[in-house]
Short mmCIF file of C-alpha atoms and ligand atoms in Angstrom, two decimals:
data_model
loop_
_atom_site.label_atom_id
_atom_site.label_comp_id
_atom_site.label_asym_id
_atom_site.label_seq_id
_atom_site.Cartn_x
_atom_site.Cartn_y
_atom_site.Cartn_z
CA UNK A 1 23.90 36.71 -12.62
CA UNK A 2 23.38 34.09 -15.29
CA UNK A 3 21.52 35.01 -18.46
CA UNK A 4 21.99 31.61 -20.04
CA UNK A 5 21.46 28.16 -18.50
CA UNK A 6 20.46 24.65 -19.39
CA UNK A 7 17.08 24.67 -17.61
CA UNK A 8 14.73 27.30 -16.35
CA UNK A 9 12.09 26.05 -13.89
CA UNK A 10 9.19 28.45 -13.39
CA UNK A 11 7.42 28.07 -10.03
CA UNK A 12 8.81 27.59 -6.53
CA UNK A 13 6.25 25.34 -4.92
CA UNK A 14 7.04 21.79 -3.77
CA UNK A 15 6.90 20.55 -7.37
CA UNK A 16 9.27 23.12 -8.94
CA UNK A 17 11.73 22.59 -6.05
CA UNK A 18 11.47 18.80 -6.43
CA UNK A 19 12.36 19.10 -10.18
CA UNK A 20 15.29 21.38 -9.37
CA UNK A 21 16.52 19.01 -6.67
CA UNK A 22 16.28 15.93 -8.88
CA UNK A 23 18.03 17.64 -11.78
CA UNK A 24 20.85 18.79 -9.47
CA UNK A 25 21.28 15.26 -8.13
CA UNK A 26 21.63 14.02 -11.70
CA UNK A 27 24.35 16.63 -12.37
CA UNK A 28 22.27 19.25 -14.17
CA UNK A 29 23.14 22.24 -12.02
CA UNK A 30 23.18 24.93 -14.65
CA UNK A 31 19.62 25.64 -13.70
CA UNK A 32 17.62 28.64 -12.53
CA UNK A 33 14.28 28.45 -10.70
CA UNK A 34 12.22 31.66 -10.84
CA UNK A 35 9.42 32.22 -8.33
CA UNK A 36 7.13 35.21 -8.57
CA UNK A 37 6.83 35.63 -4.79
CA UNK A 38 8.44 33.41 -2.17
CA UNK A 39 9.01 29.64 -2.23
CA UNK A 40 5.75 27.80 -1.26
CA UNK A 41 3.63 30.92 -2.02
CA UNK A 42 1.08 29.02 -4.18
CA UNK A 43 -0.89 26.07 -2.79
CA UNK A 44 2.06 24.56 -1.00
CA UNK A 45 2.17 26.72 2.12
CA UNK A 46 -1.35 25.85 3.22
CA UNK A 47 -1.41 22.15 2.33
CA UNK A 48 -2.16 19.71 5.16
CA UNK A 49 0.94 17.82 4.09
CA UNK A 50 -0.69 14.39 4.06
CA UNK A 51 1.44 11.69 2.45
CA UNK A 52 -0.08 8.36 1.72
CA UNK A 53 1.24 5.35 -0.13
CA UNK A 54 -2.31 4.62 -1.28
CA UNK A 55 -2.98 6.98 -4.13
CA UNK A 56 -6.10 7.48 -6.23
CA UNK A 57 -4.69 5.25 -8.94
CA UNK A 58 -2.45 2.22 -8.38
CA UNK A 59 -0.39 3.21 -11.43
CA UNK A 60 1.09 6.17 -9.61
CA UNK A 61 1.82 4.46 -6.28
CA UNK A 62 5.54 4.58 -7.04
CA UNK A 63 5.39 8.39 -7.15
CA UNK A 64 4.01 8.37 -3.62
CA UNK A 65 6.67 5.97 -2.45
CA UNK A 66 9.49 8.00 -3.98
CA UNK A 67 8.14 11.29 -2.66
CA UNK A 68 8.47 10.48 0.99
CA UNK A 69 11.90 8.92 0.45
CA UNK A 70 13.03 12.08 -1.33
CA UNK A 71 11.75 14.44 1.37
CA UNK A 72 13.50 12.44 4.05
CA UNK A 73 16.66 12.32 1.98
CA UNK A 74 16.53 16.16 1.52
CA UNK A 75 16.04 16.54 5.30
CA UNK A 76 19.12 14.39 5.96
CA UNK A 77 21.26 16.28 3.41
CA UNK A 78 20.15 19.80 4.39
CA UNK A 79 19.48 19.60 8.10
CA UNK A 80 16.16 21.34 7.38
CA UNK A 81 13.32 19.43 9.08
CA UNK A 82 10.50 18.22 6.87
CA UNK A 83 8.42 17.53 10.02
CA UNK A 84 7.37 13.99 9.12
CA UNK A 85 4.85 12.43 11.47
CA UNK A 86 4.56 8.73 10.84
CA UNK A 87 0.98 7.85 11.73
CA UNK A 88 -0.17 5.36 9.12
CA UNK A 89 -3.46 5.58 7.24
CA UNK A 90 -6.69 3.65 7.06
CA UNK A 91 -8.68 3.71 3.84
CA UNK A 92 -12.05 2.44 4.92
CA UNK A 93 -14.15 -0.07 3.04
CA UNK A 94 -17.93 0.01 3.44
CA UNK A 95 -18.61 -2.91 1.07
CA UNK A 96 -17.19 -6.33 0.34
CA UNK A 97 -16.30 -5.13 -3.19
CA UNK A 98 -14.07 -2.41 -1.73
CA UNK A 99 -12.38 -4.98 0.47
CA UNK A 100 -11.80 -7.15 -2.59
CA UNK A 101 -10.38 -4.17 -4.52
CA UNK A 102 -7.99 -3.46 -1.64
CA UNK A 103 -6.89 -7.09 -1.45
CA UNK A 104 -6.12 -7.05 -5.19
CA UNK A 105 -3.46 -4.41 -4.46
CA UNK A 106 -1.45 -6.58 -2.09
CA UNK A 107 1.00 -7.87 -4.75
CA UNK A 108 1.67 -4.30 -5.94
CA UNK A 109 2.73 -3.20 -2.48
CA UNK A 110 4.75 -6.35 -1.95
CA UNK A 111 6.63 -5.67 -5.20
CA UNK A 112 7.28 -2.06 -4.10
CA UNK A 113 8.42 -3.17 -0.64
CA UNK A 114 5.78 -1.01 1.04
CA UNK A 115 4.05 -2.39 4.15
CA UNK A 116 0.35 -2.85 3.39
CA UNK A 117 -2.40 -4.91 4.99
CA UNK A 118 -6.15 -5.24 4.57
CA UNK A 119 -7.52 -5.31 8.11
CA UNK A 120 -10.97 -5.97 9.55
CA UNK A 121 -13.30 -3.53 11.35
CA UNK A 122 -12.08 -4.65 14.75
CA UNK A 123 -8.50 -3.76 13.89
CA UNK A 124 -9.69 -0.40 12.48
CA UNK A 125 -11.22 0.38 15.86
CA UNK A 126 -8.06 -0.70 17.68
CA UNK A 127 -5.78 1.42 15.45
CA UNK A 128 -8.01 4.49 15.58
CA UNK A 129 -10.44 4.49 18.52
CA UNK A 130 -12.14 7.64 17.19
CA UNK A 131 -13.66 5.79 14.23
CA UNK A 132 -17.28 4.63 14.41
CA UNK A 133 -17.02 1.28 12.64
CA UNK A 134 -20.78 0.80 12.04
CA UNK A 135 -21.05 -0.31 8.44
CA UNK A 136 -17.28 -0.59 8.04
CA UNK A 137 -16.05 -3.90 6.62
CA UNK A 138 -12.42 -3.11 7.15
CA UNK A 139 -9.69 -0.95 5.66
CA UNK A 140 -6.50 -0.85 3.73
CA UNK A 141 -3.81 -0.03 6.27
CA UNK A 142 -0.64 1.66 5.09
CA UNK A 143 1.43 2.04 8.28
CA UNK A 144 4.22 4.16 6.75
CA UNK A 145 1.92 7.05 5.82
CA UNK A 146 1.80 10.27 7.67
CA UNK A 147 2.20 14.00 7.08
CA UNK A 148 5.02 16.42 6.48
CA UNK A 149 5.45 20.15 6.89
CA UNK A 150 5.05 21.06 3.21
CA UNK A 151 7.03 24.30 3.59
CA UNK A 152 9.84 22.56 5.44
CA UNK A 153 10.02 19.90 2.69
CA UNK A 154 10.12 22.55 -0.05
CA UNK A 155 12.89 24.46 1.69
CA UNK A 156 14.88 21.29 2.31
CA UNK A 157 14.74 20.46 -1.42
CA UNK A 158 15.65 24.00 -2.36
CA UNK A 159 18.59 24.09 0.06
CA UNK A 160 20.13 20.93 -1.32
CA UNK A 161 19.60 22.02 -4.95
CA UNK A 162 21.31 25.33 -4.17
CA UNK A 163 24.22 23.63 -2.41
CA UNK A 164 24.77 21.59 -5.59
CA UNK A 165 24.89 24.73 -7.75
CA UNK A 166 21.34 25.44 -8.79
CA UNK A 167 20.13 29.05 -8.57
CA UNK A 168 16.82 30.26 -7.14
CA UNK A 169 15.43 33.72 -7.81
CA UNK A 170 12.58 34.83 -5.56
CA UNK A 171 10.31 37.82 -6.28
CA UNK A 172 11.03 37.10 -9.90
CA UNK A 173 7.91 36.45 -12.02
CA UNK A 174 8.34 35.03 -15.55
CA UNK A 175 6.33 37.48 -17.72
CA UNK A 176 6.87 36.06 -21.13
CA UNK A 177 8.00 32.73 -22.54
CA UNK A 178 8.95 32.24 -26.16
CA UNK A 179 10.32 29.41 -28.26
CA UNK A 180 13.33 30.49 -30.30
CA UNK A 181 13.61 29.78 -34.01
CA UNK A 182 16.99 27.99 -33.82
CA UNK A 183 15.91 25.93 -30.75
CA UNK A 184 15.78 26.76 -27.06
CA UNK A 185 13.73 29.17 -25.07
CA UNK A 186 13.64 32.80 -23.97
CA UNK A 187 12.10 33.61 -20.62
CA UNK A 188 11.52 37.28 -19.79
CA UNK A 189 11.62 37.66 -16.04
CA UNK A 190 11.55 40.46 -13.52
CA UNK A 191 15.35 40.23 -13.27
CA UNK A 192 16.03 40.13 -17.04
CA UNK A 193 15.95 37.72 -19.94
CA UNK A 194 17.06 34.16 -19.50
CA UNK A 195 17.96 31.81 -22.40
CA UNK A 196 17.74 28.07 -21.82
CA UNK A 197 17.58 24.73 -23.62
CA UNK A 198 14.77 23.35 -21.46
CA UNK A 199 11.90 25.17 -19.85
CA UNK A 200 9.85 23.54 -17.09
CA UNK A 201 6.45 24.98 -16.09
CA UNK A 202 5.78 24.05 -12.48
CA UNK A 203 3.23 26.77 -11.97
CA UNK A 204 0.11 24.87 -10.92
CA UNK A 205 -3.09 26.68 -12.03
CA UNK A 206 -1.03 29.57 -13.44
CA UNK A 207 0.37 27.17 -16.07
CA UNK A 208 -2.71 27.53 -18.24
CA UNK A 209 -2.07 31.24 -18.76
CA UNK A 210 1.65 30.85 -19.39
CA UNK A 211 1.00 28.09 -21.91
CA UNK A 212 -1.65 30.19 -23.71
CA UNK A 213 1.23 32.47 -24.74
CA UNK A 214 2.44 29.51 -26.81
CA UNK A 215 -1.01 28.76 -28.23
CA UNK A 216 -1.43 25.73 -25.90
CA UNK A 217 -4.89 25.22 -24.39
CA UNK A 218 -4.24 23.12 -21.25
CA UNK A 219 -7.19 21.90 -19.18
CA UNK A 220 -5.66 23.23 -15.95
CA UNK A 221 -8.10 24.99 -13.69
CA UNK A 222 -8.49 25.40 -9.94
CA UNK A 223 -11.29 24.59 -7.58
CA UNK A 224 -11.97 25.56 -4.00
CA UNK A 225 -10.75 23.02 -1.46
CA UNK A 226 -11.64 23.28 2.24
CA UNK A 227 -9.92 21.95 5.30
CA UNK A 228 -11.22 22.38 8.87
CA UNK A 229 -9.39 22.09 12.17
CA UNK A 230 -11.22 21.36 15.40
CA UNK A 231 -10.54 22.56 18.91
CA UNK A 232 -8.56 20.26 21.15
CA UNK A 233 -10.18 16.83 21.66
CA UNK A 234 -9.68 15.27 25.12
CA UNK A 235 -9.61 11.71 23.71
CA UNK A 236 -6.62 12.64 21.56
CA UNK A 237 -4.88 14.38 24.45
CA UNK A 238 -5.25 11.19 26.47
CA UNK A 239 -3.47 9.06 23.87
CA UNK A 240 0.25 8.59 23.88
CA UNK A 241 0.39 8.08 20.09
CA UNK A 242 -0.93 9.89 16.99
CA UNK A 243 -3.94 8.17 15.44
CA UNK A 244 -3.76 7.05 11.78
CA UNK A 245 -5.31 9.24 9.12
CA UNK A 246 -8.72 8.09 8.04
CA UNK A 247 -9.94 8.23 4.39
CA UNK A 248 -13.57 7.45 3.93
CA UNK A 249 -14.95 6.88 0.40
CA UNK A 250 -18.46 7.29 1.80
CA UNK A 251 -17.84 10.78 3.10
CA UNK A 252 -14.91 11.64 0.83
CA UNK A 253 -12.48 13.20 3.23
CA UNK A 254 -9.17 12.70 4.97
CA UNK A 255 -9.12 13.18 8.71
CA UNK A 256 -5.84 13.31 10.55
CA UNK A 257 -4.55 14.40 13.93
CA UNK A 258 -3.10 17.87 14.19
CA UNK A 259 -1.58 18.13 17.65
CA UNK A 260 -4.62 17.47 19.86
CA UNK A 261 -7.15 18.43 17.15
CA UNK A 262 -8.56 16.78 14.06
CA UNK A 263 -7.86 18.23 10.63
CA UNK A 264 -10.37 17.30 7.94
CA UNK A 265 -9.84 17.83 4.19
CA UNK A 266 -13.20 17.68 2.44
CA UNK A 267 -13.92 16.44 -1.11
CA UNK A 268 -17.36 17.97 -1.40
CA UNK A 269 -20.02 16.54 -3.73
CA UNK A 270 -20.70 19.89 -5.45
CA UNK A 271 -17.36 21.62 -5.71
CA UNK A 272 -16.94 25.15 -6.90
CA UNK A 273 -14.43 26.05 -9.56
CA UNK A 274 -12.37 29.18 -9.01
CA UNK A 275 -11.20 31.87 -11.44
CA UNK A 276 -12.12 30.02 -14.62
CA UNK A 277 -11.83 33.28 -16.60
CA UNK A 278 -8.21 33.66 -15.55
CA UNK A 279 -6.27 33.95 -12.32
CA UNK A 280 -6.65 37.50 -10.98
CA UNK A 281 -3.29 39.23 -11.70
CA UNK A 282 -3.07 40.46 -8.12
CA UNK A 283 -3.61 37.01 -6.63
CA UNK A 284 -0.61 36.08 -4.54
CA UNK A 285 -0.69 33.64 -1.69
CA UNK A 286 -3.95 34.40 -0.02
CA UNK A 287 -6.70 31.95 0.93
CA UNK A 288 -10.26 32.17 -0.45
CA UNK A 289 -13.37 33.02 1.57
CA UNK A 290 -14.61 29.84 3.33
CA UNK A 291 -18.16 28.60 2.72
CA UNK A 292 -18.88 26.14 5.50
CA UNK A 293 -22.66 26.12 4.85
CA UNK A 294 -21.98 24.45 1.52
CA UNK A 295 -20.17 21.63 3.36
CA UNK A 296 -22.87 20.91 5.93
CA UNK A 297 -24.34 17.75 4.40
CA UNK A 298 -20.87 16.39 3.79
CA UNK A 299 -19.63 17.15 7.30
CA UNK A 300 -22.59 15.29 8.81
CA UNK A 301 -21.25 12.15 7.19
CA UNK A 302 -17.77 12.84 8.50
CA UNK A 303 -19.25 13.29 11.99
CA UNK A 304 -21.16 10.02 11.64
CA UNK A 305 -17.88 8.30 10.95
CA UNK A 306 -15.83 10.21 13.54
CA UNK A 307 -18.26 11.53 16.19
CA UNK A 308 -15.48 13.42 18.05
CA UNK A 309 -15.21 15.68 14.97
CA UNK A 310 -18.67 17.01 15.70
CA UNK A 311 -18.43 17.27 19.47
CA UNK A 312 -15.97 20.14 19.58
CA UNK A 313 -15.70 23.56 18.02
CA UNK A 314 -14.00 24.35 14.74
CA UNK A 315 -11.11 26.70 15.31
CA UNK A 316 -9.88 27.18 11.75
CA UNK A 317 -11.27 26.79 8.24
CA UNK A 318 -9.00 27.13 5.22
CA UNK A 319 -10.30 27.36 1.71
CA UNK A 320 -7.49 27.25 -0.81
CA UNK A 321 -7.38 27.06 -4.61
CA UNK A 322 -6.40 23.59 -5.75
CA UNK A 323 -5.30 22.79 -9.30
CA UNK A 324 -7.35 19.85 -10.51
CA UNK A 325 -7.09 18.34 -14.01
CA UNK A 326 -10.17 16.62 -15.47
CA UNK A 327 -8.92 13.11 -14.54
CA UNK A 328 -7.34 14.18 -11.23
CA UNK A 329 -3.80 13.28 -12.33
CA UNK A 330 -0.98 15.75 -12.86
CA UNK A 331 0.67 16.60 -16.19
CA UNK A 332 4.30 15.50 -16.00
CA UNK A 333 6.40 15.19 -19.16
CA UNK A 334 7.30 16.89 -22.41
CA UNK A 335 5.01 18.90 -24.67
CA UNK A 336 5.73 17.09 -27.94
CA UNK A 337 4.72 20.04 -30.15
CA UNK A 338 7.23 22.34 -28.43
CA UNK A 339 10.68 20.66 -28.07
CA UNK A 340 12.35 21.58 -24.81
CA UNK A 341 9.12 22.46 -23.07
CA UNK A 342 8.19 20.31 -20.03
CA UNK A 343 5.23 20.33 -17.72
CA UNK A 344 5.13 19.56 -14.01
CA UNK A 345 1.74 21.01 -13.22
CA UNK A 346 -1.83 20.17 -12.24
CA UNK A 347 -1.11 18.44 -8.94
CA UNK A 348 -4.12 17.79 -6.73
CA UNK A 349 -1.91 15.92 -4.24
CA UNK A 350 1.41 17.64 -4.89
CA UNK A 351 2.86 16.98 -1.44
CA UNK A 352 2.09 13.25 -1.74
CA UNK A 353 3.40 12.93 -5.31
CA UNK A 354 5.62 16.03 -5.91
CA UNK A 355 8.97 14.56 -4.89
CA UNK A 356 8.53 11.42 -6.97
CA UNK A 357 7.20 13.37 -9.92
CA UNK A 358 10.19 15.70 -9.86
CA UNK A 359 12.45 12.68 -9.99
CA UNK A 360 10.43 11.12 -12.80
CA UNK A 361 10.59 14.27 -14.92
CA UNK A 362 14.26 14.98 -14.25
CA UNK A 363 15.22 11.45 -15.30
CA UNK A 364 13.17 11.86 -18.47
CA UNK A 365 14.89 15.18 -19.25
CA UNK A 366 18.43 13.95 -18.59
CA UNK A 367 18.12 10.48 -20.18
CA UNK A 368 15.87 11.53 -23.02
CA UNK A 369 13.31 8.87 -22.16
CA UNK A 370 11.02 8.24 -19.21
CA UNK A 371 12.38 5.99 -16.44
CA UNK A 372 9.23 3.88 -16.90
CA UNK A 373 6.00 4.24 -18.83
CA UNK A 374 3.32 6.19 -17.01
CA UNK A 375 0.73 7.36 -19.59
CA UNK A 376 -1.66 8.36 -16.80
CA UNK A 377 0.47 11.47 -16.08
CA UNK A 378 1.75 12.14 -19.63
CA UNK A 379 0.59 15.51 -20.91
CA UNK A 380 0.01 13.85 -24.32
CA UNK A 381 -3.31 12.51 -22.98
CA UNK A 382 -4.74 15.99 -23.30
CA UNK A 383 -3.32 16.79 -26.74
CA UNK A 384 -6.80 17.30 -28.20
CA UNK A 385 -8.37 20.54 -26.88
CA UNK A 386 -11.27 20.06 -24.53
CA UNK A 387 -14.25 22.48 -24.53
CA UNK A 388 -14.23 24.37 -21.23
CA UNK A 389 -17.70 23.20 -20.12
CA UNK A 390 -16.79 19.54 -20.67
CA UNK A 391 -13.53 20.13 -18.78
CA UNK A 392 -15.37 21.79 -15.86
CA UNK A 393 -17.88 18.95 -15.63
CA UNK A 394 -15.12 16.35 -15.57
CA UNK A 395 -13.13 18.19 -12.94
CA UNK A 396 -16.17 18.37 -10.65
CA UNK A 397 -17.07 14.76 -11.23
CA UNK A 398 -13.59 13.44 -10.56
CA UNK A 399 -13.12 15.59 -7.46
CA UNK A 400 -16.49 14.58 -5.98
CA UNK A 401 -15.57 10.89 -6.32
CA UNK A 402 -12.90 11.55 -3.69
CA UNK A 403 -11.58 8.27 -2.42
CA UNK A 404 -13.86 5.96 -4.41
CA UNK A 405 -11.66 3.43 -6.18
CA UNK A 406 -11.57 3.99 -9.92
CA UNK A 407 -13.15 1.14 -11.97
C1 FAD B 501 -6.55 23.37 1.63
C2 FAD B 501 -5.59 22.43 0.89
C3 FAD B 501 -5.07 21.32 1.51
C4 FAD B 501 -4.17 20.48 0.82
N1 FAD B 501 -3.65 19.37 1.45
C5 FAD B 501 -2.84 18.54 0.76
C6 FAD B 501 -2.30 17.38 1.42
O1 FAD B 501 -2.55 17.10 2.58
N2 FAD B 501 -1.47 16.55 0.66
C7 FAD B 501 -1.18 16.81 -0.64
O2 FAD B 501 -0.46 16.04 -1.24
N3 FAD B 501 -1.67 17.91 -1.23
C8 FAD B 501 -2.49 18.78 -0.57
N4 FAD B 501 -2.98 19.89 -1.19
C9 FAD B 501 -2.57 20.12 -2.58
C10 FAD B 501 -1.17 20.76 -2.63
O3 FAD B 501 -1.20 21.96 -1.90
C11 FAD B 501 -0.75 21.02 -4.06
O4 FAD B 501 -0.95 19.83 -4.86
C12 FAD B 501 0.74 21.40 -4.14
O5 FAD B 501 1.01 22.44 -3.28
C13 FAD B 501 1.05 21.83 -5.57
O6 FAD B 501 2.38 22.24 -5.62
P1 FAD B 501 2.91 23.04 -6.90
O7 FAD B 501 4.35 23.26 -6.69
O8 FAD B 501 2.46 22.32 -8.13
O9 FAD B 501 2.07 24.38 -6.90
P2 FAD B 501 2.22 25.70 -6.03
O10 FAD B 501 2.58 25.40 -4.63
O11 FAD B 501 0.92 26.47 -6.20
O12 FAD B 501 3.44 26.46 -6.64
C14 FAD B 501 3.35 27.12 -7.92
C15 FAD B 501 4.22 28.34 -7.80
O13 FAD B 501 4.34 28.99 -9.04
C16 FAD B 501 4.51 30.36 -8.82
N5 FAD B 501 4.23 31.08 -10.06
C17 FAD B 501 3.05 31.16 -10.75
N6 FAD B 501 3.20 31.88 -11.85
C18 FAD B 501 4.49 32.27 -11.92
C19 FAD B 501 5.28 33.02 -12.83
N7 FAD B 501 4.70 33.55 -13.93
N8 FAD B 501 6.58 33.26 -12.59
C20 FAD B 501 7.15 32.71 -11.46
N9 FAD B 501 6.47 32.01 -10.55
C21 FAD B 501 5.16 31.76 -10.79
C22 FAD B 501 3.52 30.67 -7.68
O14 FAD B 501 3.77 31.87 -7.00
C23 FAD B 501 3.67 29.40 -6.84
O15 FAD B 501 4.59 29.59 -5.78
C24 FAD B 501 -3.84 20.77 -0.53
C25 FAD B 501 -4.38 21.86 -1.16
C26 FAD B 501 -5.25 22.70 -0.47
C27 FAD B 501 -5.83 23.87 -1.19
#
């Protein structure tokens, strides 16, 4: 077993595995990923797996585009299915200004080679007959969107990385991380001490505590995020295609088809932060206790938009911790004060952006400079410490805005 390597990646979710995969593809295979439980044990296993090409911020659209390409590439190389369902998505507009904002993005998608169209309300109804289009002006339609099996995608990435020479140690928590005097890093793990040149923290909301060991105060906290799955819906059973996912800025939510049911991820107006005093040491891969009463007002808006959602029972409610930085963007890049330390953490939509972010970080590590400038995800934007209360307020505010287009 290696005790020295070029890179140690801590965390075996979709993001850590994406970094390992991208490094291996670039020839950096002297790498070890350590995961405290099993791959996908954090937020990845219970994610709905939605992948859209229409992100919160246009600046990071390329990360979305690259992510899907990378998962499909890993599927082809490994033979492990990533379970991609190509359904397309509709991001609704309930005002002319939203329509104008969507139209402004047309050149961006054209440049990226991603199919994109701004469609009217009639077309919305044709594409997804479950949408009540009252008050809808139209939508941004991204026909290549869909959803993957997040666990399948993580395992496909891991398998390819392993086949290229990377090592993965499961049931292997990193207990202590330390910067060495002469350069490089020491990582004390369950299976012994590892020395490396580069250390990548891909540990979602656990990153805050690991980084505190180095005196770094990162604004990475988690909040509770609910998703609900309905009983079977006869209208869906009757269709011979899967309806596009609907994102509604007015009732911030994503609603997609899950077999013959609807699956709704809710961005509630008054979110609840979780474990702000520290992640409980015994917390593993469990879900949190659901609180559907809190969602009632929000769900009424979802039902108004998609009446079928309210006409059938709810068979499953998942409440999972979701890492959510104050501006809703991940932290991907180097920590300038600690040479050799890299972050790939704080992903609110880690399935949608994980693959592309792993590629972005790996290229930066190998080439010594970022493949392109993307200050919106650079950890340097949080170099000044943020008082916890301010941080909590910003997290809640950003989350509650859901799919409202940033100014
Ligand atoms: C209900 C719900 C639905 C979601 N749906 C979607 C969706 O449809 N689309 C989307 O893009 N995103 C979705 N997300 C968000 C998505 O799940 C996350 O963005 C993504 O899983 C983050 O991946 P990650 O690898 O950063 O973190 P994680 O998957 O949490 O992985 C971090 C890993 O680090 C490990 N770890 C922690 N500390 C240590 C240590 N000291 N040593 C070793 N290992 C350690 C953990 O065990 C864990 O496996 C959803 C989230 C929730 C809660």
